[in-house]
Amino acid sequence: MSTPWIACYWSFHQRLRFPGVKVLVIGGGAREHALCRSLSQDPAVTALHCAPGNAGIAQVATVHPVDQLDGTAVTALARELSADLVVVGPEAPLVAGVADPLRAAGIPVFGPSAEAAQLEGSKAFAKDVMAGAGVPTARSYVCTTVEEAAAALDAFGAPYVVKDDGLAAGKGVVVTSDREAALAHAASCERVVIEEYLDGPEVSLFAITDGTTVLPLVPAQDFKRALDGDEGPNTGGMGAYSPLPWAPEGLVQEVLDTVLQPTVDELRRRGTPFSGLLYAGLALTSRGTRVIEFNARFGDPETQVVLARLETPLAGVLLAAANGTLAELEPLRWSDGAAVTVVLASEGYPAAPRTGDPIEGLAEAEADGTAFVLHAGTRLGEDGAVLTAGGRVLSVTATGGDLAEARAKAYRGVERIAFKGAQHRTDIALKAAR
Ligand code: AMP
């Protein structure tokens, strides 16, 4: 038999045996909407489900009202759907160990085990891994008493950086020059990490890994503070853009060599291999690149812009990570253009978000291909109206030939949307687009 004949027979056979990929995404924010949107555009995906999802995700996937923190329920759903791949989006289910029963059931899952997710779940654990792997990060102390915290604050001096050790949805970090405020935050947490202040611009770099091979994605920058000019409290993120025209050449390779690969190798060496998405939050300081934090999942809102630029169909990439075959994957393809996302948040976010208000203008924002709207905190009301249902409500995203064009389109989309008390930053990607 000639080689082409074998190849043809094999591909026919494969198609019969693997008619397509059925995917279940866990989560219900704009990150999961971005993942679902990309997966829905992948011709290999024949069925797309999401639990619990939201009003926007329901337009591209079948949603299921399953508790995302309940590993037994998620595994039962994956079995019922005959899912070929489960993608766990948020940190809470990962840290709660939702990936573990899925793996035990033999279902390919994109996302780390509970043990490996401690890289995000405990800042003290992350610091220990970094020390073991020789990864550059801020010097730090782990403190459990106010006396220890006071001593650590004085050792580093202002500005003070105080981080709740556990998960806090991006809101457990206080950076301040007010010693009293720093100490008060430390006192309100059971265990804190107090560390030296890192100056310099921040970069988010994601990598997909199967525990051995590490595939970096394109860098992005997010905007953590609530108000323009980086004022106001820390939030889960108010917007993002990619690429970063100001980033030094060779940054991705440097971070791969000095941060991502050593961390993945160290976790494997410790017997807690990390498979899924490794997120490095970096500061480009005057003394070199330093890790601010690791996350164990796609970042929100950076995912919205990174996936908007990814041209390689997503399902095969996530499946290769889940199956341990990333080394065999072809290099990822990216658009040369830019993407910008602007978060529309509800009144009172992040302290006390107001919910339940109808959202107007969703279709108008997407008209003429200006932007696409990814839902974060939304739900369908009884009359079918889309209502606000969380602090971050929408992520209005656009692509363009360059950042200026993508930014203009994203803000044009934002202007068409209205709900009571809506707030957003007006300076997302502004400096970089100039
Ligand atoms: P994290 O949750 O650790 O990413 O922290 C949230 C935000 O706090 C970061 O994006 C930074 O803007 C800021 N931050 C955290 N650690 C430091 C640090 N060591 N120095 C300066 N800013 C920091």
XYZ file of N, CA and C in Angstrom, residues 260-384:
375
model
N 8.992 30.503 33.358
C 7.940 29.515 33.078
C 8.478 28.079 33.102
N 9.533 27.822 32.309
C 10.053 26.449 32.248
C 10.604 26.001 33.605
N 11.415 26.846 34.303
C 11.900 26.398 35.615
C 10.771 26.111 36.611
N 9.685 26.890 36.545
C 8.572 26.666 37.478
C 7.866 25.342 37.170
N 7.606 25.095 35.892
C 6.967 23.832 35.492
C 7.873 22.644 35.861
N 9.176 22.800 35.648
C 10.119 21.720 35.984
C 10.155 21.480 37.496
N 10.137 22.578 38.265
C 10.191 22.460 39.730
C 8.935 21.747 40.263
N 7.778 22.102 39.714
C 6.533 21.470 40.174
C 6.534 19.978 39.819
N 7.050 19.641 38.666
C 7.126 18.223 38.275
C 8.089 17.484 39.213
N 9.217 18.147 39.507
C 10.223 17.554 40.397
C 9.632 17.284 41.787
N 8.721 18.184 42.230
C 8.107 18.016 43.551
C 7.001 16.963 43.572
N 6.697 16.407 42.412
C 5.631 15.404 42.346
C 4.244 16.014 42.211
N 4.188 17.317 41.883
C 2.899 17.971 41.647
C 2.921 18.621 40.264
N 2.972 17.781 39.209
C 3.081 18.354 37.863
C 1.920 19.296 37.581
N 2.244 20.390 36.899
C 1.243 21.421 36.605
C 0.857 21.310 35.146
N -0.404 21.019 34.882
C -0.858 21.017 33.495
C -2.055 21.946 33.370
N -2.050 22.741 32.327
C -3.111 23.744 32.156
C -2.484 25.064 31.752
N -2.970 26.134 32.347
C -2.501 27.478 31.983
C -1.701 28.067 33.141
N -0.450 28.340 32.880
C 0.389 28.997 33.883
C 0.488 30.476 33.515
N 0.057 31.309 34.435
C -0.008 32.757 34.202
C 1.070 33.411 35.040
N 1.980 34.098 34.380
C 2.995 34.841 35.127
C 2.660 36.324 35.062
N 2.409 36.923 36.235
C 2.264 38.373 36.336
C 3.646 38.925 36.639
N 4.153 39.780 35.754
C 5.556 40.196 35.838
C 5.677 41.700 36.011
N 6.727 42.123 36.702
C 7.088 43.540 36.725
C 8.439 43.668 36.033
N 8.527 44.594 35.076
C 9.803 44.832 34.403
C 10.508 45.939 35.181
N 11.257 45.573 36.189
C 11.857 46.564 37.083
C 13.207 47.021 36.549
N 13.731 48.074 37.187
C 15.042 48.580 36.764
C 16.134 47.534 37.018
N 15.834 46.550 37.888
C 16.835 45.522 38.182
C 16.549 44.208 37.456
N 15.588 44.254 36.535
C 15.292 43.053 35.759
C 13.850 42.596 35.932
N 13.494 41.538 35.226
C 12.119 41.022 35.267
C 11.898 40.252 36.567
N 10.782 40.544 37.241
C 10.446 39.863 38.499
C 9.006 39.350 38.426
N 8.761 38.187 39.028
C 7.396 37.670 39.098
C 6.657 38.367 40.234
N 5.499 38.951 39.910
C 4.626 39.521 40.944
C 3.745 38.428 41.517
N 3.212 37.604 40.638
C 2.339 36.513 41.095
C 2.216 35.483 39.993
N 1.833 34.275 40.408
C 1.426 33.247 39.458
C -0.063 33.026 39.604
N -0.725 32.747 38.495
C -2.084 32.245 38.547
C -2.104 30.902 37.838
N -3.115 30.111 38.174
C -3.178 28.739 37.674
C -4.216 28.589 36.574
N -4.556 29.704 35.931
C -5.643 29.694 34.923
C -5.496 30.919 34.033
N -6.266 30.921 32.952
C -6.294 32.081 32.069
C -6.670 33.321 32.887
N -6.013 34.429 32.626
C -6.339 35.675 33.328
C -7.537 36.350 32.691
N -8.273 37.056 33.516
C -9.445 37.791 33.046
C -9.206 39.244 33.446
N -9.062 40.184 32.557
C -9.516 40.218 31.157
C -8.459 39.969 30.074
N -7.220 39.556 30.425
C -6.224 39.397 29.352
C -6.611 38.332 28.334
N -7.286 37.272 28.799
C -7.695 36.191 27.884
C -8.511 36.736 26.720
N -9.332 37.735 27.011
C -10.206 38.278 25.980
C -9.369 38.821 24.803
N -8.226 39.433 25.097
C -7.417 39.989 24.001
C -6.432 38.968 23.431
N -5.930 38.085 24.278
C -4.976 37.071 23.787
C -5.692 36.117 22.825
N -6.862 35.643 23.218
C -7.586 34.712 22.327
C -8.082 35.417 21.067
N -8.357 36.719 21.169
C -8.799 37.454 19.975
C -7.698 37.480 18.917
N -6.443 37.287 19.345
C -5.330 37.318 18.386
C -4.878 35.921 17.961
N -5.373 34.876 18.643
C -4.930 33.513 18.333
C -5.634 32.996 17.086
N -4.860 32.585 16.102
C -5.461 32.070 14.862
C -5.529 30.547 14.841
N -4.677 29.881 15.605
C -4.727 28.413 15.676
C -6.035 28.009 16.369
N -6.771 27.038 15.806
C -7.993 26.593 16.492
C -7.673 26.133 17.922
N -8.520 26.560 18.867
C -8.171 26.427 20.286
C -8.280 25.002 20.839
N -9.293 24.245 20.397
C -9.567 22.962 21.064
C -8.364 22.022 21.014
N -7.713 21.954 19.852
C -6.576 21.039 19.707
C -5.431 21.396 20.642
N -5.263 22.694 20.902
C -4.176 23.151 21.775
C -4.479 22.729 23.219
N -5.709 22.971 23.653
C -6.075 22.633 25.032
C -6.080 21.118 25.228
N -6.522 20.392 24.188
C -6.557 18.926 24.264
C -5.132 18.361 24.332
N -4.216 18.968 23.593
C -2.820 18.494 23.617
C -2.221 18.703 25.009
N -2.585 19.814 25.661
C -2.094 20.043 27.028
C -2.692 18.987 27.959
N -3.986 18.731 27.792
C -4.668 17.760 28.659
C -4.115 16.353 28.465
N -3.721 16.035 27.225
C -3.268 14.671 26.918
C -1.758 14.498 26.998
N -1.031 15.575 27.314
C 0.428 15.453 27.442
C 1.146 15.361 26.113
N 0.566 15.936 25.045
C 1.198 15.828 23.727
C 1.543 17.198 23.131
N 1.772 18.183 24.001
C 2.061 19.545 23.498
C 3.305 19.589 22.621
N 4.286 18.733 22.905
C 5.544 18.762 22.145
C 5.299 18.474 20.670
N 4.192 17.778 20.374
C 3.915 17.404 18.971
C 3.154 18.495 18.217
N 2.722 19.531 18.935
C 1.879 20.561 18.317
C 2.689 21.486 17.404
N 2.078 21.903 16.306
C 2.732 22.887 15.435
C 2.797 24.225 16.161
N 3.734 25.115 15.791
C 3.793 26.425 16.458
C 2.451 27.165 16.331
N 2.100 27.908 17.365
C 0.841 28.653 17.348
C 0.919 29.779 16.323
N -0.221 30.083 15.709
C -0.277 31.196 14.748
C -1.035 32.363 15.384
N -0.506 33.558 15.194
C -1.094 34.764 15.798
C -1.364 35.818 14.738
N -2.380 36.627 14.954
C -2.599 37.755 14.049
C -1.585 38.839 14.387
N -1.189 39.595 13.371
C -0.245 40.699 13.592
C -0.954 41.915 14.171
N -2.271 41.881 14.157
C -3.049 43.031 14.611
C -3.086 43.134 16.125
N -4.004 43.979 16.607
C -4.087 44.270 18.031
C -5.488 43.968 18.538
N -5.601 43.823 19.849
C -6.913 43.641 20.480
C -6.961 44.441 21.771
N -8.128 45.007 22.038
C -8.343 45.806 23.262
C -9.666 45.371 23.868
N -9.696 45.234 25.193
C -10.966 44.962 25.856
C -11.174 45.952 26.992
N -12.407 46.434 27.108
C -12.764 47.408 28.150
C -13.871 46.783 28.997
N -13.643 46.763 30.308
C -14.630 46.157 31.208
C -15.661 47.196 31.626
N -16.929 46.821 31.499
C -18.019 47.628 32.042
C -18.412 46.997 33.373
N -18.281 47.771 34.439
C -18.565 47.240 35.777
C -19.797 47.917 36.343
N -20.371 47.288 37.362
C -21.581 47.873 37.942
C -21.235 48.915 38.993
N -22.221 49.717 39.300
C -22.072 50.750 40.328
C -21.633 50.084 41.639
N -20.669 50.701 42.308
C -20.250 50.155 43.608
C -19.135 49.128 43.523
N -18.787 48.670 42.294
C -17.706 47.704 42.155
C -16.377 48.394 42.463
N -15.418 47.812 43.200
C -15.408 46.425 43.670
C -15.999 46.223 45.073
N -16.285 47.299 45.812
C -16.676 47.125 47.216
C -18.052 46.462 47.354
N -19.080 47.038 46.724
C -20.445 46.536 46.915
C -21.213 46.709 45.618
N -20.992 45.806 44.643
C -21.631 45.985 43.334
C -23.146 45.844 43.389
N -23.792 46.740 42.625
C -25.245 46.708 42.507
C -25.586 45.781 41.335
N -26.634 44.949 41.477
C -26.993 44.004 40.414
C -28.489 44.084 40.108
N -28.899 43.413 39.032
C -30.324 43.293 38.710
C -30.835 44.335 37.744
N -29.937 45.151 37.169
C -30.390 46.199 36.243
C -30.377 45.704 34.797
N -31.397 46.096 34.005
C -31.395 45.696 32.591
C -30.273 46.381 31.811
N -29.714 45.642 30.845
C -28.613 46.165 30.024
C -29.158 46.476 28.633
N -28.937 47.695 28.181
C -29.396 48.116 26.841
C -28.209 48.172 25.884
N -28.494 47.968 24.599
C -27.508 48.265 23.553
C -26.529 47.158 23.231
N -26.795 45.925 23.702
C -25.837 44.839 23.444
C -25.713 44.548 21.947
N -26.842 44.492 21.254
C -26.801 44.199 19.817
C -26.154 45.358 19.062
N -26.485 46.589 19.471
C -25.925 47.774 18.805
C -24.393 47.797 18.920
N -23.880 47.365 20.084
C -22.418 47.382 20.286
C -21.711 46.467 19.298
N -22.426 45.403 18.886
C -21.796 44.433 17.981
C -22.151 44.698 16.517
N -23.052 45.670 16.304
C -23.497 45.938 14.933
C -22.303 46.362 14.080
N -22.346 46.092 12.830
C -21.312 46.411 11.838
C -19.922 45.918 12.249
N -19.893 44.879 13.085
C -18.607 44.248 13.431
C -17.667 45.135 14.220
N -18.208 46.187 14.817
C -17.348 47.107 15.561
C -16.604 46.404 16.680
N -17.364 45.714 17.523
C -16.774 45.086 18.701
C -17.515 43.786 18.951
N -17.021 42.970 19.864
C -17.838 41.863 20.334
C -17.900 41.935 21.848
N -19.060 41.555 22.360
C -19.322 41.746 23.782
C -19.234 40.397 24.486
N -18.314 40.306 25.422
C -18.186 39.094 26.221
C -18.846 39.363 27.566
N -19.712 38.444 27.964
C -20.452 38.659 29.212
C -19.658 38.148 30.402
N -19.693 38.908 31.488
C -19.062 38.475 32.741
C -20.173 38.184 33.741
N -20.677 39.243 34.415
C -21.763 39.053 35.377
C -23.088 39.445 34.749
N -23.713 38.490 34.032
C -25.047 38.760 33.458
C -25.930 37.544 33.680
N -27.218 37.764 33.638
C -28.163 36.638 33.634
C -29.404 37.071 32.874
N -30.167 36.077 32.433
C -31.400 36.377 31.710
C -32.527 36.591 32.696
N -33.267 37.698 32.563
C -34.442 37.923 33.393
C -35.611 37.088 32.884
N -36.710 37.097 33.623
C -37.846 36.261 33.235
C -38.418 36.635 31.877
N -38.341 37.933 31.549
C -38.884 38.386 30.257
C -37.850 38.275 29.139
N -36.712 37.631 29.423
C -35.688 37.461 28.394
C -34.702 38.605 28.321
